[in-house]
PDB file of C-alpha atoms and ligand atoms in Angstrom:
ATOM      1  CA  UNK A  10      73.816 199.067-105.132  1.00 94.00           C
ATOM      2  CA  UNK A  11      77.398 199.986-103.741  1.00 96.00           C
ATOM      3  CA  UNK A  12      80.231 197.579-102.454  1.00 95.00           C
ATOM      4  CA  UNK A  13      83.484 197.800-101.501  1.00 96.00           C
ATOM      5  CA  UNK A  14      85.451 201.343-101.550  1.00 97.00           C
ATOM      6  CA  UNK A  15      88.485 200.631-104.419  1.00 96.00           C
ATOM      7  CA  UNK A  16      90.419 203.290-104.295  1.00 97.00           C
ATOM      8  CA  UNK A  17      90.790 207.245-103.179  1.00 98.00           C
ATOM      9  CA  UNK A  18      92.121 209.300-105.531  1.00 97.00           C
ATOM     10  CA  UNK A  19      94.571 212.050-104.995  1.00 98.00           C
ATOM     11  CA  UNK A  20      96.157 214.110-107.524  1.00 98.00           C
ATOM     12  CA  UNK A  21      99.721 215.109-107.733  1.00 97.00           C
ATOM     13  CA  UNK A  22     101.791 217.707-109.541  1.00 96.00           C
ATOM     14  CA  UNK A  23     104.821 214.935-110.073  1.00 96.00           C
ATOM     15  CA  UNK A  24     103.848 211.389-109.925  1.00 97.00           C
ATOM     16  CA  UNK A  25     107.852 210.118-109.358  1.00 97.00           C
ATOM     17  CA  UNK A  26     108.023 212.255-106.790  1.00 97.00           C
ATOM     18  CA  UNK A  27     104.695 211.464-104.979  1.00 98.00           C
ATOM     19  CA  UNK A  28     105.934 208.073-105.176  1.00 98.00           C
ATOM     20  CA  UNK A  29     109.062 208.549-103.510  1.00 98.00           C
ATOM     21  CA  UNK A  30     107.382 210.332-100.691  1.00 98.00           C
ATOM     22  CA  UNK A  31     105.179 207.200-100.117  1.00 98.00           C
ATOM     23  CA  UNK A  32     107.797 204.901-100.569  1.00 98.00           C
ATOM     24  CA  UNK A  33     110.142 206.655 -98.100  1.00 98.00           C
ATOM     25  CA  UNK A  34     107.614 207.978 -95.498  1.00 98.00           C
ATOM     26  CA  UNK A  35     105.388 205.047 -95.123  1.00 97.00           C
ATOM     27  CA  UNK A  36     106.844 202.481 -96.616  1.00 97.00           C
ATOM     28  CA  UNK A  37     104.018 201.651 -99.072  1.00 97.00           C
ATOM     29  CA  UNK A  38     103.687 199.502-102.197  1.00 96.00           C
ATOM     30  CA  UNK A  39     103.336 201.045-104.854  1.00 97.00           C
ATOM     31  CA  UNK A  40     102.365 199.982-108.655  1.00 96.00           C
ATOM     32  CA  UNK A  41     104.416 200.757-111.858  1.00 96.00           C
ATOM     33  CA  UNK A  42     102.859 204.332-113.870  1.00 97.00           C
ATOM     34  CA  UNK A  43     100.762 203.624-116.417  1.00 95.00           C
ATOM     35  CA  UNK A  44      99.824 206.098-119.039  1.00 95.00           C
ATOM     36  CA  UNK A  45      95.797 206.647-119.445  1.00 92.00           C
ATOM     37  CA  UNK A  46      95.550 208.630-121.999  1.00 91.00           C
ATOM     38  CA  UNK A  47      91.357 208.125-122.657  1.00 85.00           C
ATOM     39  CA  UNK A  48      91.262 209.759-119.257  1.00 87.00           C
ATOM     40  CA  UNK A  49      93.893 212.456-119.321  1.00 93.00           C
ATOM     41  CA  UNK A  50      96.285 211.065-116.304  1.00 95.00           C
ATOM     42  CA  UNK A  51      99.203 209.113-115.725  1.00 97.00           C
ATOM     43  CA  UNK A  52      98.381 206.430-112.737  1.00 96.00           C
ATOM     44  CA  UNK A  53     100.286 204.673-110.163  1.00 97.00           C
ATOM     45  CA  UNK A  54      98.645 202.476-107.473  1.00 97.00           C
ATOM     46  CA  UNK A  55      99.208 202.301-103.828  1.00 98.00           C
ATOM     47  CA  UNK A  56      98.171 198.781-102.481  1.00 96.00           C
ATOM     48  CA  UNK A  57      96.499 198.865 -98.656  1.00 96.00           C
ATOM     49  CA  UNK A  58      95.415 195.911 -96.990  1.00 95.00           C
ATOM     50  CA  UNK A  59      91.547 197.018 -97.379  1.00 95.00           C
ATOM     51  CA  UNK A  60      91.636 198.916-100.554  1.00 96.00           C
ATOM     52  CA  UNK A  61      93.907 201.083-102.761  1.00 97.00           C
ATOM     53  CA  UNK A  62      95.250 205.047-103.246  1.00 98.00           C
ATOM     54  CA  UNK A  63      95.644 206.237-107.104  1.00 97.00           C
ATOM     55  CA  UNK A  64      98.098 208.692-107.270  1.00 98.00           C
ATOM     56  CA  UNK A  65      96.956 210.772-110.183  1.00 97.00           C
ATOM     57  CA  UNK A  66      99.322 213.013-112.798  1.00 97.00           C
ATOM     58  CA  UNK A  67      98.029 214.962-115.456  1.00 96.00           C
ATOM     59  CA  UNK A  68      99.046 213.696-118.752  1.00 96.00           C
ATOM     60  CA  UNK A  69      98.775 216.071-122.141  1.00 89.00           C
ATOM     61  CA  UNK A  70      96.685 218.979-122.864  1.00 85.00           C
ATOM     62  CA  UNK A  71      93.293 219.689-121.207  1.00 88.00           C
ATOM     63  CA  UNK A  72      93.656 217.215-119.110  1.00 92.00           C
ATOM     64  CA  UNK A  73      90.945 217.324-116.336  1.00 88.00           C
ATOM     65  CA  UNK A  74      93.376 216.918-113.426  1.00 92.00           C
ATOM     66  CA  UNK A  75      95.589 219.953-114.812  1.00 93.00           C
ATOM     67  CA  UNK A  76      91.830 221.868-113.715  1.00 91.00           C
ATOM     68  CA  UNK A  77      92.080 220.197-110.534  1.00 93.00           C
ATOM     69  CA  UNK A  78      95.582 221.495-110.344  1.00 95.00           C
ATOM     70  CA  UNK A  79      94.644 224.873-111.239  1.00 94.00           C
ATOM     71  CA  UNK A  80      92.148 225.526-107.737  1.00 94.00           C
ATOM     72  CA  UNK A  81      93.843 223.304-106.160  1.00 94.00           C
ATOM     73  CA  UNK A  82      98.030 224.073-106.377  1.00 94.00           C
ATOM     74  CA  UNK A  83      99.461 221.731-104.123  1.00 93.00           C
ATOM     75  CA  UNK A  84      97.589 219.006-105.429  1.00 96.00           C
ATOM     76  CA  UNK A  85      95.005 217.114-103.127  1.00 97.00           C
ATOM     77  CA  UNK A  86      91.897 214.175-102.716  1.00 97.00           C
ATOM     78  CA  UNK A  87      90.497 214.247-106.645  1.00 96.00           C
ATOM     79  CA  UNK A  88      87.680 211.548-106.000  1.00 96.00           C
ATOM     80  CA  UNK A  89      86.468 207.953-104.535  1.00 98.00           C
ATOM     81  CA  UNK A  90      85.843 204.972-106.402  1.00 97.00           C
ATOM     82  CA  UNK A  91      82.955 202.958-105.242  1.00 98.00           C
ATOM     83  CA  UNK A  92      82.241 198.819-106.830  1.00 97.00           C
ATOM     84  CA  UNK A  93      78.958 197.906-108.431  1.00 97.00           C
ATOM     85  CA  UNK A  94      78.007 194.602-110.109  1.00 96.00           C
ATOM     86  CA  UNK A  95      76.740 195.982-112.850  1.00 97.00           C
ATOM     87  CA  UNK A  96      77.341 199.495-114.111  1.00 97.00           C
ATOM     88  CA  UNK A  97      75.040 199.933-116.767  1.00 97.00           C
ATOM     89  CA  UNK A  98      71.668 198.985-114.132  1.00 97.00           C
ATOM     90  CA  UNK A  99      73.729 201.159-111.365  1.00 97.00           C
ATOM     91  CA  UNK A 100      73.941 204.176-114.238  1.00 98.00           C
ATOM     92  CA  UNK A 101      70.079 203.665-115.200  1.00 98.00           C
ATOM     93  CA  UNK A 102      69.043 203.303-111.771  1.00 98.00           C
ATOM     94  CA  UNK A 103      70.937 206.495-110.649  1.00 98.00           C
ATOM     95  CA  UNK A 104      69.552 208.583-113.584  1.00 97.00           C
ATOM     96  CA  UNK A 105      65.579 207.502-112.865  1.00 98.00           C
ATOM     97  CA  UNK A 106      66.667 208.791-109.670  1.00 98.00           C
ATOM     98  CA  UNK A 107      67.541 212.483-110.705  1.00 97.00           C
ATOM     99  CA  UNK A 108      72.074 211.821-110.596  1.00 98.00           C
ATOM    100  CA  UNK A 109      74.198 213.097-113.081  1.00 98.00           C
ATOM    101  CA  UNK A 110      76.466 211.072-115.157  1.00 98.00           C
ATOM    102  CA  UNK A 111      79.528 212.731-116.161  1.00 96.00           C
ATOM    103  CA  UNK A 112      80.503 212.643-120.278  1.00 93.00           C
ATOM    104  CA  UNK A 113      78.295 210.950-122.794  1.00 94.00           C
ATOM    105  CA  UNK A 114      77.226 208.810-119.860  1.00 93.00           C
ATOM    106  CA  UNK A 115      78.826 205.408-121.086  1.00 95.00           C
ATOM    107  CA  UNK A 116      81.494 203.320-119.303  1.00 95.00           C
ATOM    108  CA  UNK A 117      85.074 204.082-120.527  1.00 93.00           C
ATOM    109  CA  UNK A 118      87.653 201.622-119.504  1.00 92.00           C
ATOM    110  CA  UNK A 119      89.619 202.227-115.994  1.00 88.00           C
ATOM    111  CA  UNK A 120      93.123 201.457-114.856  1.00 84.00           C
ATOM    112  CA  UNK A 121      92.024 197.935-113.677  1.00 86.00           C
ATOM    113  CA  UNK A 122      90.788 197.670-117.356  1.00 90.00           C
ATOM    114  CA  UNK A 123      86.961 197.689-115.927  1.00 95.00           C
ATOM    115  CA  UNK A 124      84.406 199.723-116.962  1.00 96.00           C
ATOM    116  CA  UNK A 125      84.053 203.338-115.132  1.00 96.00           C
ATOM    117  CA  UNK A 126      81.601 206.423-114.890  1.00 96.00           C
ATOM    118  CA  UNK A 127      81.677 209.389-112.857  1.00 96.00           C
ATOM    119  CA  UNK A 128      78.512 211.567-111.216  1.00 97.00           C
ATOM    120  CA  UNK A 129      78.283 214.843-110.811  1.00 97.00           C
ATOM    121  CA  UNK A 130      79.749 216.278-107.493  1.00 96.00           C
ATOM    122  CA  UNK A 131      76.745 218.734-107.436  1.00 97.00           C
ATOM    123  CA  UNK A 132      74.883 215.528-106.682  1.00 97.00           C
ATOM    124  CA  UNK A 133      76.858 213.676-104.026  1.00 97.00           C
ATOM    125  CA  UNK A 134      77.479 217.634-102.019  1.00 97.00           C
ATOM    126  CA  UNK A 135      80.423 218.249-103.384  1.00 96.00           C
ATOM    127  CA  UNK A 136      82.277 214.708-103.675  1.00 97.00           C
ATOM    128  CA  UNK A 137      83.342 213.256-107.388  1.00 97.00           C
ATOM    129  CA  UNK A 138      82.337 209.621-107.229  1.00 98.00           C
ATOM    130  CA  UNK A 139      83.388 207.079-109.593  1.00 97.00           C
ATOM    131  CA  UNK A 140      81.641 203.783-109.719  1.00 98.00           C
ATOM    132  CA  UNK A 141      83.715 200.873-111.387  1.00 97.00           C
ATOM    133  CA  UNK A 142      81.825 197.108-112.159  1.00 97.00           C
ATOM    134  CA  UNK A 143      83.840 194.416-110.621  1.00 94.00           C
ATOM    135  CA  UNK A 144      82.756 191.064-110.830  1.00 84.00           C
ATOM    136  CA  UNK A 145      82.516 188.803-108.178  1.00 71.00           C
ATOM    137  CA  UNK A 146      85.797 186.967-108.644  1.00 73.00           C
ATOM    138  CA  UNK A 147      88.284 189.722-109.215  1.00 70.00           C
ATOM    139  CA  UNK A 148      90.783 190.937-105.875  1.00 63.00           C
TER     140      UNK A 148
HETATM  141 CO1   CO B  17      89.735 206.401-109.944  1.00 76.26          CO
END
């Protein structure tokens, strides 16, 4: 069902900052912040020569990562994102098989303006797992 890992996610308590640090330390390449607003964060991407790091911010009230911020102060890894094919068979088929799907259990639109869902952490011991459809010809 799964493919390639797309990103890591790690959650920050200032983005500009965060991106300083992995401009400066490592040298990366990192995207321009974009506001996602559906999702409660403000986004920047760090490009790898395998796959990608999100640098998450939380952006307005009850955002989910201003939880994440709450146990976790100094900020830290928020979740993976796994590629599927096709979301809505990979959603289906992980239901019949007893997962959780986060929400109201349809796609919402990701950074990479592809459709997204999350599973329950109880059901992958602990880990929050995004799965994002990418077809075949995309980077
Ligand atoms: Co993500």
């Amino acid at each position: 069902m799964i493919g390639n890992l797309n990103h890591v996610a790690l959650v920050v308590r200032d983005l500009d900052i965060a991106i300083t640090s992995w401009k400066k330390l490592l040298g990366a390449t990192v995207s321009s912040v974009q506001a996602l607003p559906e999702h409660g964060v403000n986004v920047a991407f760090i490009d790898l020569p395998n796959t990608r790091i999100e640098l998450l911010e939380p952006l307005g009230d009850g955002s989910p990562v201003s939880k994440f911020l709450e146990k976790h102060a100094g900020g830290g890894m928020h979740h993976i994102c796994l590629e599927v094919t096709d979301i809505m068979a990979a959603r289906d088929e992980l239901r019949a098989k007893g997962v959780r799907i986060l929400g109201d259990g349809d796609p919402k639109t990701g950074a990479h303006g592809n459709p997204v869902l999350f599973m329950h952490p109880v059901d992958f011991h602990g880990t929050l797992i995004e799965l994002e459809q990418v077809s075949a010809d995309q980077p």
